[in-house]
Coordinates of C-alpha atoms in Angstrom, one line a residue:
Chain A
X1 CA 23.3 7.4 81.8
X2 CA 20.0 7.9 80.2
X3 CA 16.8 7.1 81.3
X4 CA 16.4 4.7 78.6
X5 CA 19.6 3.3 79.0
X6 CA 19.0 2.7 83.0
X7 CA 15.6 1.2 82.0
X8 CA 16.9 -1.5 79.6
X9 CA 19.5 -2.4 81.9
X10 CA 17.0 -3.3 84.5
X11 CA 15.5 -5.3 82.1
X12 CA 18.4 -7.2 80.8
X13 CA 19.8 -8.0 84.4
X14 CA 16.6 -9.2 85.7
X15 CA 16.1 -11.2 82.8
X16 CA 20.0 -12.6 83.2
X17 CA 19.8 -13.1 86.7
X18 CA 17.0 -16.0 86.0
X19 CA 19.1 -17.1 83.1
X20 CA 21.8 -17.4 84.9
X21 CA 19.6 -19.2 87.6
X22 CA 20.3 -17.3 90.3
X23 CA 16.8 -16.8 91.4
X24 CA 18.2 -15.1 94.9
X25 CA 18.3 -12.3 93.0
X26 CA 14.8 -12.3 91.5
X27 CA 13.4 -10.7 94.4
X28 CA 15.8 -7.8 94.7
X29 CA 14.5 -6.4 91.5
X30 CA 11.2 -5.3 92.8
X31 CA 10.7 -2.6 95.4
X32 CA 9.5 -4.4 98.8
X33 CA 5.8 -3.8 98.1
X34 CA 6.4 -4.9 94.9
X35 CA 3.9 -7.1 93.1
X36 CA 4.5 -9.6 90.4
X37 CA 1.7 -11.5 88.3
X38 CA 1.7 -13.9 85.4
X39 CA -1.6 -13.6 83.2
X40 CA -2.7 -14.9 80.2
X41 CA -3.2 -12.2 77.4
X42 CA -7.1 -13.6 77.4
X43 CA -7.6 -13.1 81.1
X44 CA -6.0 -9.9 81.2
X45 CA -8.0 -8.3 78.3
X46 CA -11.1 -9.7 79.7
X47 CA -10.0 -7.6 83.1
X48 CA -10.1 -11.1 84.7
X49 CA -7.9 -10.3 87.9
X50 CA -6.6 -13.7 88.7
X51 CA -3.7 -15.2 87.0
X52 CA -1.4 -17.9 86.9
X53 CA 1.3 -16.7 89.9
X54 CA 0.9 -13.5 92.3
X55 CA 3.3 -12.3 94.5
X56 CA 2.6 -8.9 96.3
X57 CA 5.6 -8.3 98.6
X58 CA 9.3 -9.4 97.9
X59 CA 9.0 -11.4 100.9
X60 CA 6.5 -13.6 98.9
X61 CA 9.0 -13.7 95.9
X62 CA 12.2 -14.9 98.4
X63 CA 9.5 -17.5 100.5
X64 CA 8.6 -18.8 96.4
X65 CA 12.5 -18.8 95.8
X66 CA 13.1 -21.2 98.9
X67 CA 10.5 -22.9 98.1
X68 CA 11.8 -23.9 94.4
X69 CA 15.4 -24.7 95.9
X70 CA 13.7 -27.1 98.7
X71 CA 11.4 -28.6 97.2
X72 CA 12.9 -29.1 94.1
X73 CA 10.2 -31.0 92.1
X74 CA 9.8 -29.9 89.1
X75 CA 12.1 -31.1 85.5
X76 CA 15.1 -29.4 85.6
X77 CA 15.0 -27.0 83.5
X78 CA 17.0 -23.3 82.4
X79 CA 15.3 -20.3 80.3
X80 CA 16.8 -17.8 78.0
X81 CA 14.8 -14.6 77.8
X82 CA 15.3 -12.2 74.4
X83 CA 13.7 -9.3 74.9
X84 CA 12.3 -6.4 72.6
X85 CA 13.2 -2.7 72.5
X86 CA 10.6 -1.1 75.3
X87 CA 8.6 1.7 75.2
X88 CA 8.1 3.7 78.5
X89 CA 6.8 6.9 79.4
X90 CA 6.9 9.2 82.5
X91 CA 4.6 10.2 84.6
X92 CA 4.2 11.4 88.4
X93 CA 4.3 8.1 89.7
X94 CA 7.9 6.6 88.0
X95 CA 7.6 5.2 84.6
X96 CA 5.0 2.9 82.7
X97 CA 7.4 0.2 80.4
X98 CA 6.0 -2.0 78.2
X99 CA 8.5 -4.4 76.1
X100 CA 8.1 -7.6 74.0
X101 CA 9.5 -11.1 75.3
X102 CA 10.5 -15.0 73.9
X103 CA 11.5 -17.5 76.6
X104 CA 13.2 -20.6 75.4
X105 CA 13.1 -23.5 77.9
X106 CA 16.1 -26.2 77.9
X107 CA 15.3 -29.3 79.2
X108 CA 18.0 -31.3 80.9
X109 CA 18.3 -33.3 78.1
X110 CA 19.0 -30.3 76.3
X111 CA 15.6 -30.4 73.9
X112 CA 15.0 -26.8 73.5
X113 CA 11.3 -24.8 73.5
X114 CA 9.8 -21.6 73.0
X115 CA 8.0 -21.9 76.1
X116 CA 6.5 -18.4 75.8
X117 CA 6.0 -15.2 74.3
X118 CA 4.3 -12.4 75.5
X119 CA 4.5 -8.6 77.1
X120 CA 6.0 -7.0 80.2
X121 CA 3.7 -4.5 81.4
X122 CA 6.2 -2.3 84.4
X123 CA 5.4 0.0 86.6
X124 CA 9.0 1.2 87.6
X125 CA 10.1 3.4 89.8
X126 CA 13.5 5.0 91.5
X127 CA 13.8 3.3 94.9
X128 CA 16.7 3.7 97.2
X129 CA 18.9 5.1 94.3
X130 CA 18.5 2.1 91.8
X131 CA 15.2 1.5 89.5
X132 CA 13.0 -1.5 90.5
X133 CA 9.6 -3.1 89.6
X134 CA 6.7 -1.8 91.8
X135 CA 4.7 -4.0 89.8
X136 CA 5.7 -6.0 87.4
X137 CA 3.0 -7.6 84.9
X138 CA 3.7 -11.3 82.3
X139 CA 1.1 -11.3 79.4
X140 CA 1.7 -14.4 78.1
X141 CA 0.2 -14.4 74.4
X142 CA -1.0 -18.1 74.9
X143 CA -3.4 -19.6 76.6
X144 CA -2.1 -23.1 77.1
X145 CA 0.5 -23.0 80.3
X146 CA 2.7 -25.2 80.4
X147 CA 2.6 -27.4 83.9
X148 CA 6.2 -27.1 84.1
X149 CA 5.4 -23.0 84.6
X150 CA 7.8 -22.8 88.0
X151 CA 10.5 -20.5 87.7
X152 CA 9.6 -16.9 87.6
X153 CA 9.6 -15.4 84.0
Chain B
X1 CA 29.7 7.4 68.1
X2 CA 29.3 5.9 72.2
X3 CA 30.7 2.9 73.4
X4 CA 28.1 1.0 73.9
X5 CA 26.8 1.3 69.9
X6 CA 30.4 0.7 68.9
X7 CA 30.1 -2.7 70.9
X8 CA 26.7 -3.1 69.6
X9 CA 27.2 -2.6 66.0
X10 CA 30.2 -5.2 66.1
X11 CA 27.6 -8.0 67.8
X12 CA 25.2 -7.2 64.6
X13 CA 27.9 -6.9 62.1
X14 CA 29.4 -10.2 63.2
X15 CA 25.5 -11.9 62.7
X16 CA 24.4 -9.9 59.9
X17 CA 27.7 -11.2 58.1
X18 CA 26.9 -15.0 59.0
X19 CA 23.0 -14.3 57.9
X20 CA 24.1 -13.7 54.7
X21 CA 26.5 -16.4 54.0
X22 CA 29.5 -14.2 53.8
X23 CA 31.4 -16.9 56.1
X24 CA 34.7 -14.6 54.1
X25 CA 34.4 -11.5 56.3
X26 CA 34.2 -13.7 59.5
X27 CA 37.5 -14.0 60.3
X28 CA 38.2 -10.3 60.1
X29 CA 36.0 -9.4 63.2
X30 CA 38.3 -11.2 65.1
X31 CA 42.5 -9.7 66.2
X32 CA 45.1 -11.6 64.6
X33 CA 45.5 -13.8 67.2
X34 CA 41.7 -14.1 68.4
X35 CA 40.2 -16.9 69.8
X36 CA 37.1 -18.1 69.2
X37 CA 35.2 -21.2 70.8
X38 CA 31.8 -22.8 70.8
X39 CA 30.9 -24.5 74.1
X40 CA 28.4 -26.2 76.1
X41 CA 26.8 -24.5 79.8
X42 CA 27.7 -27.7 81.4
X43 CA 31.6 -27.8 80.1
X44 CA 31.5 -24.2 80.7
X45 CA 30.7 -24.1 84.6
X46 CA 32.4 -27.6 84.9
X47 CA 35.5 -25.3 83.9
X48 CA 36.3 -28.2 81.7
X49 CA 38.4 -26.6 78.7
X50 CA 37.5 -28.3 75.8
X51 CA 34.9 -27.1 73.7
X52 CA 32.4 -28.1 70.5
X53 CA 34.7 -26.2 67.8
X54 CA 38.1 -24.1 68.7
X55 CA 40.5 -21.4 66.5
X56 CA 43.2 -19.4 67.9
X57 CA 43.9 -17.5 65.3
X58 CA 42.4 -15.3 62.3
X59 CA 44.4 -18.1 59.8
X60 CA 42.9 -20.9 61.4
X61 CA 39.5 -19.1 61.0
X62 CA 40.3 -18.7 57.2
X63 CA 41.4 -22.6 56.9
X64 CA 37.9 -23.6 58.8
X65 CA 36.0 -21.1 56.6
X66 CA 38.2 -22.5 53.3
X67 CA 37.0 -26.2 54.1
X68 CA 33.5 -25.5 54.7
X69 CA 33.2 -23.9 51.2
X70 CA 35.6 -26.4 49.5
X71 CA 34.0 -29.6 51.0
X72 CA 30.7 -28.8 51.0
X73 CA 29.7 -31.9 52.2
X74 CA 27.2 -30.2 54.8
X75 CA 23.1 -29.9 54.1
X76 CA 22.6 -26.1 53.0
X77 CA 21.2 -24.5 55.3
X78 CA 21.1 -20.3 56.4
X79 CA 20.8 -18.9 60.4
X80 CA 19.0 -16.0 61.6
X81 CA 20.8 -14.6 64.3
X82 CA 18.5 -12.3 67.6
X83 CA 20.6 -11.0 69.6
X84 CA 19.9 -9.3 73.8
X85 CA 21.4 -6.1 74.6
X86 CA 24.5 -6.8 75.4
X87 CA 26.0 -6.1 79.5
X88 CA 29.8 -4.5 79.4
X89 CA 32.5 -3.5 81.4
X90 CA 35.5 -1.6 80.7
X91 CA 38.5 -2.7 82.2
X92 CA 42.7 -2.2 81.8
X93 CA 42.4 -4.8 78.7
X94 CA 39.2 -3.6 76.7
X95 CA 36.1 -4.9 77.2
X96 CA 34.5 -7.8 79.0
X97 CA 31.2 -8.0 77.1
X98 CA 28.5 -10.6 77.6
X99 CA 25.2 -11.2 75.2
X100 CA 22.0 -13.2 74.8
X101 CA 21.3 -15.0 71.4
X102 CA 19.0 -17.0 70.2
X103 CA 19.6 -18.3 66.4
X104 CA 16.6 -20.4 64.0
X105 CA 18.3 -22.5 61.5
X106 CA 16.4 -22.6 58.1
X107 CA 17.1 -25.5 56.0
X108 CA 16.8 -25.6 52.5
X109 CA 13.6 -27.3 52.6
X110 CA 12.6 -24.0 54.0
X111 CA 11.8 -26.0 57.6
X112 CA 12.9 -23.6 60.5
X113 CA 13.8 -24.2 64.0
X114 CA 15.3 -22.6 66.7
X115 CA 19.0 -23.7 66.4
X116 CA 20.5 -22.7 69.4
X117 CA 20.5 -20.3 72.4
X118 CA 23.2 -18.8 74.4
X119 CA 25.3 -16.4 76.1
X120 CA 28.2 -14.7 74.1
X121 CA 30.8 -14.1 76.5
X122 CA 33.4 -12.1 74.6
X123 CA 36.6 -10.0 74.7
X124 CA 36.8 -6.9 73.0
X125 CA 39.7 -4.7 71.6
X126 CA 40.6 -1.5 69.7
X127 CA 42.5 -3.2 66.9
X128 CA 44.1 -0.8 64.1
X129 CA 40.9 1.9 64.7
X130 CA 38.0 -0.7 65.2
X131 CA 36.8 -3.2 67.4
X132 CA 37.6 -6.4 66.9
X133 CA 37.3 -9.9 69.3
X134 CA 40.2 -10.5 71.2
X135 CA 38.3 -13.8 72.1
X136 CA 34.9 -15.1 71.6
X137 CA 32.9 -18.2 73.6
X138 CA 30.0 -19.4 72.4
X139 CA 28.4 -20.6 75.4
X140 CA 25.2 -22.9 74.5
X141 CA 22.6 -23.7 76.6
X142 CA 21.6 -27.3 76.0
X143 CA 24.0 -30.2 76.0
X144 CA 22.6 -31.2 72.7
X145 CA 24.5 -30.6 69.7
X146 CA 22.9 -31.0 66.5
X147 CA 25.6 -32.7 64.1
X148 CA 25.0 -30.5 61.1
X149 CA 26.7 -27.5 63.5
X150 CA 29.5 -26.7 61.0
X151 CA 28.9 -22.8 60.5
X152 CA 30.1 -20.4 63.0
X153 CA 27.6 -18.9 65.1
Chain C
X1 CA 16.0 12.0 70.2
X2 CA 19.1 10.8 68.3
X3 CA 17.8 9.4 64.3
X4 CA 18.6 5.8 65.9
X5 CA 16.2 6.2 68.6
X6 CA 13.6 7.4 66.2
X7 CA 13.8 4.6 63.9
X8 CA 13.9 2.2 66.7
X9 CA 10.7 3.3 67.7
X10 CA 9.0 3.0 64.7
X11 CA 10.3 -0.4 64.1
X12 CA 9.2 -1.6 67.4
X13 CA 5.9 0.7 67.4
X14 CA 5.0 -1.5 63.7
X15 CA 5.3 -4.7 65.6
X16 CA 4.0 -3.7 68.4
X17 CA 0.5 -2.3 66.7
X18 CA 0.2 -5.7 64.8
X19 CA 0.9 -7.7 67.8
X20 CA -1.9 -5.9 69.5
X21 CA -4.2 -6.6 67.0
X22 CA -4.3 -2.5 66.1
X23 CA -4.4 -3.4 62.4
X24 CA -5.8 -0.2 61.3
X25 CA -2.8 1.5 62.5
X26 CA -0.9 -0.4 60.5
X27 CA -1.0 1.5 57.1
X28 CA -0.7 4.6 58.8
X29 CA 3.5 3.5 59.0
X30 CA 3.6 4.3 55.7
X31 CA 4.1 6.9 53.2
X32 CA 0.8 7.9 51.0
X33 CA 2.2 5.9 48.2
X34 CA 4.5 3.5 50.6
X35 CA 5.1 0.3 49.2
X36 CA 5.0 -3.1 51.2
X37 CA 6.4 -6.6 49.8
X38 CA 6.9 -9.9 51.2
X39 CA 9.2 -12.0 49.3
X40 CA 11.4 -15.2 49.9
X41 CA 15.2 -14.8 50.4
X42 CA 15.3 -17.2 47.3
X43 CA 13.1 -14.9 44.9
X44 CA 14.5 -11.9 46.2
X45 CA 18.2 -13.0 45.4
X46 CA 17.5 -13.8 42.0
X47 CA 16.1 -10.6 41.4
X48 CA 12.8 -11.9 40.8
X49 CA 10.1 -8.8 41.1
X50 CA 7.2 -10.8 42.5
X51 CA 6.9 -11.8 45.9
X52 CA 4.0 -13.4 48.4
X53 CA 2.2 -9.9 48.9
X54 CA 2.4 -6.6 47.4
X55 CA 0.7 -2.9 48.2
X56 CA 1.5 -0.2 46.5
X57 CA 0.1 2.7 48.2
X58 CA -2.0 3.1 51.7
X59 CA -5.2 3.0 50.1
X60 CA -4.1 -0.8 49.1
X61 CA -2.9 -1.4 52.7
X62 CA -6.4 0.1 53.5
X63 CA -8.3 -2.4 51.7
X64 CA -6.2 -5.3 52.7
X65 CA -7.3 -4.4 56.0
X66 CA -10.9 -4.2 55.8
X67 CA -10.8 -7.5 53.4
X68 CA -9.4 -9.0 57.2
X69 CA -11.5 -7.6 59.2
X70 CA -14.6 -8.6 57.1
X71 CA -13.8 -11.8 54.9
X72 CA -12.5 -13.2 58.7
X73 CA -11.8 -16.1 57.1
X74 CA -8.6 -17.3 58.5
X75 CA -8.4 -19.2 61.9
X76 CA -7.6 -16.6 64.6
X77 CA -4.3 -16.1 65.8
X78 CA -2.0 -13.2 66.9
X79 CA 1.7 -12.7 66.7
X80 CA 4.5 -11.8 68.4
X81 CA 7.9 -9.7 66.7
X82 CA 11.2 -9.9 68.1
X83 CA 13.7 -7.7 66.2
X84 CA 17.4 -7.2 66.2
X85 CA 19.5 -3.5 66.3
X86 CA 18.8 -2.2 62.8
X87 CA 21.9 -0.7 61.1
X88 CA 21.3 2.0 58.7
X89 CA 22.5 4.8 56.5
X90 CA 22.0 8.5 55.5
X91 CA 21.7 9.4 52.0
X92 CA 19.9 11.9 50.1
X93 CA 17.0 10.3 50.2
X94 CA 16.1 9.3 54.0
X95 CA 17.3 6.1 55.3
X96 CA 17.8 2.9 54.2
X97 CA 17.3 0.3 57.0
X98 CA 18.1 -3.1 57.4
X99 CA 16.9 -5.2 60.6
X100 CA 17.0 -8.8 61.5
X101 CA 13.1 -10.2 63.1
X102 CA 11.7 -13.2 64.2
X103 CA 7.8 -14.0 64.5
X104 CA 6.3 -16.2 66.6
X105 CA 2.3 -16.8 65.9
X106 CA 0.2 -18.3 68.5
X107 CA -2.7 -19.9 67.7
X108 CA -5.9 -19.3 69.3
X109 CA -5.5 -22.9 71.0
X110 CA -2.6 -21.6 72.4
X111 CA 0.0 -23.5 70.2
X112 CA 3.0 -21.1 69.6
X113 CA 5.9 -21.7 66.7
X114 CA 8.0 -19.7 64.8
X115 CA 6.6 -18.2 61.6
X116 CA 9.1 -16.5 60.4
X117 CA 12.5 -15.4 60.7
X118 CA 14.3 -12.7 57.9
X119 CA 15.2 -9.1 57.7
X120 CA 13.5 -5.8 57.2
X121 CA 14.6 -3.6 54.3
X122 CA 13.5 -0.5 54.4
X123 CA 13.1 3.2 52.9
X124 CA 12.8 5.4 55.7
X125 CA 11.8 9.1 55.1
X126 CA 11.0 12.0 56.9
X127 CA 6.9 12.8 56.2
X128 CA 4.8 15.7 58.0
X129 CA 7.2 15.7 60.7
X130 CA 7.2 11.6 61.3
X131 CA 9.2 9.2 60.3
X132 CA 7.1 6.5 57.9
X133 CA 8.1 3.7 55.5
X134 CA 8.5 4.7 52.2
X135 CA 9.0 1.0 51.3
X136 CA 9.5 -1.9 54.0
X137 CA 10.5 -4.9 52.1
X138 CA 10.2 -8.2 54.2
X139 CA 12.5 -10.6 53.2
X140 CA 11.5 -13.9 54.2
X141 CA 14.5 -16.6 55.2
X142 CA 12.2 -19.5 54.3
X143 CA 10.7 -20.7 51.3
X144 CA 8.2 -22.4 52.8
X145 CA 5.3 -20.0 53.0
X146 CA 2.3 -21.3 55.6
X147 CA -1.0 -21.0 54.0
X148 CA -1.8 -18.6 57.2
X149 CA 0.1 -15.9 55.8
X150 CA -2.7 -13.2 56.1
X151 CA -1.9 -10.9 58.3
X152 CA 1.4 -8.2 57.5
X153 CA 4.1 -8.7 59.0

């Protein structure tokens, strides 16, 4: 398998796994140091460093996860990623990815959204023979978050 | 030519054909006795069998695609089919092949929406030297179906 | 690099350099006297020549840049390409290339919809050692042209 190839499969099944709502899984894509952020494409081009959601260990992802399931507040609610071709390069520390998103929301009553757009910024790297996310990065283009912003994108 | 772009040109072929209103050729991406069904999530994982729209063979295709241009009695309207990278397995009986979509629906107006958005869960087969569905679900993520949904996605 | 994989890139490299705001790269995608057309399906299936916007050469594309950049005129806003698999052919002239694309704009309150769904046909060529558009035709699915319609797309 290519790198490419390897690449775009990580980004396919992490994007499936939420899909499919099986946000167990979410974690297990990033390495355990792993950090996650959503950002607005204003903050993050202004070099703000705080977005909307941080995690910075997959324990923090799985502690969000249960929290989602026990909780259980929010509308439910399913997303369908599509995501662009990415472009990566290599480099002594793994590979920098960047690739193009659309999230569609469905509402239980089955009204449909595009609930964002936006970039993937990755840092990936090999980790205990698979690729994961040792940081994964969401520039979302707009700047208007929706409340219902819960599940992971 | 690899496996995976043969599976992939077939998944573009298919929409590229329906883009363009040449409802004729869509039969022929499908075996002789293919299947081909439109569903919602919720019948889907409720293993309920009954779907939106069901053929079970390339004739009943043609007879569907024969009515549609002889009645006529529809709004004209065009889709615009994006389509994920698709996930694949090979196994004793072809290919288990799953997709994200996401298709607009541009009415004549010229008004666009986002139509519907899914998972393509399909079954793929060498037929006579090309691939060709052995079966295809159409596996839609909101419980809301739109009455105008006549064309085959 | 297989030809696919190059022309991948530089579909996703144009949409990526306009969804970053890079406009001044954009022109530089194109041939010395590379053509660029926006059309509706409607105008471009009757054969009509004229379509929504029309260069005819880099220098043009040039202009139409700077005319942006200075006039700033138009209410701010950014977009955001999602494109299908293109499918292509060899002749003895380069590559024609046809691709399916969606684009979202988000305004600069945030608002995000779909402005535009169609396909991409284009006249790829081989020029000092890059591949660039000789011509990229964008054929628009809609007839319905927003007012907005100022930046390329």
């Amino acid at each position: 398998m290519t790198v490419r190839a390897a690449i775009e499969d990580l980004l396919s099944e992490y994007a499936e796994a939420i899909d499919d709502g099986a946000l167990e899984q979410w974690p297990s894509f990033f390495t355990a140091g792993g950090e996650y952020q959503i950002i607005t494409r204003e903050s993050y081009e202004a070099g703000l460093p705080i977005g909307i959601m941080f995690c910075d260990s997959r324990g923090m992802m799985e502690d969000r996860v249960q929290a989602l399931r026990t909780a259980n507040i929010y509308e439910p609610h399913a997303y369908r990623h599509l995501l662009g071709r990415p472009g990566f390069r290599r480099d002594d520390d793994g590979y920098a990815v960047r690739s193009n998103f659309c999230v569609y929301r469905i509402a239980q009553d089955g009204d449909t959204v595009v609930f964002a757009t936006g970039r993937y910024l990755d840092r990936i790297v090999e980790d205990g023979g698979a690729l994961r996310f040792r940081s994964r990065r969401v520039v979302l283009d707009s700047r208007r978050v929706d409340i219902l912003l819960v599940l992971p994108l």
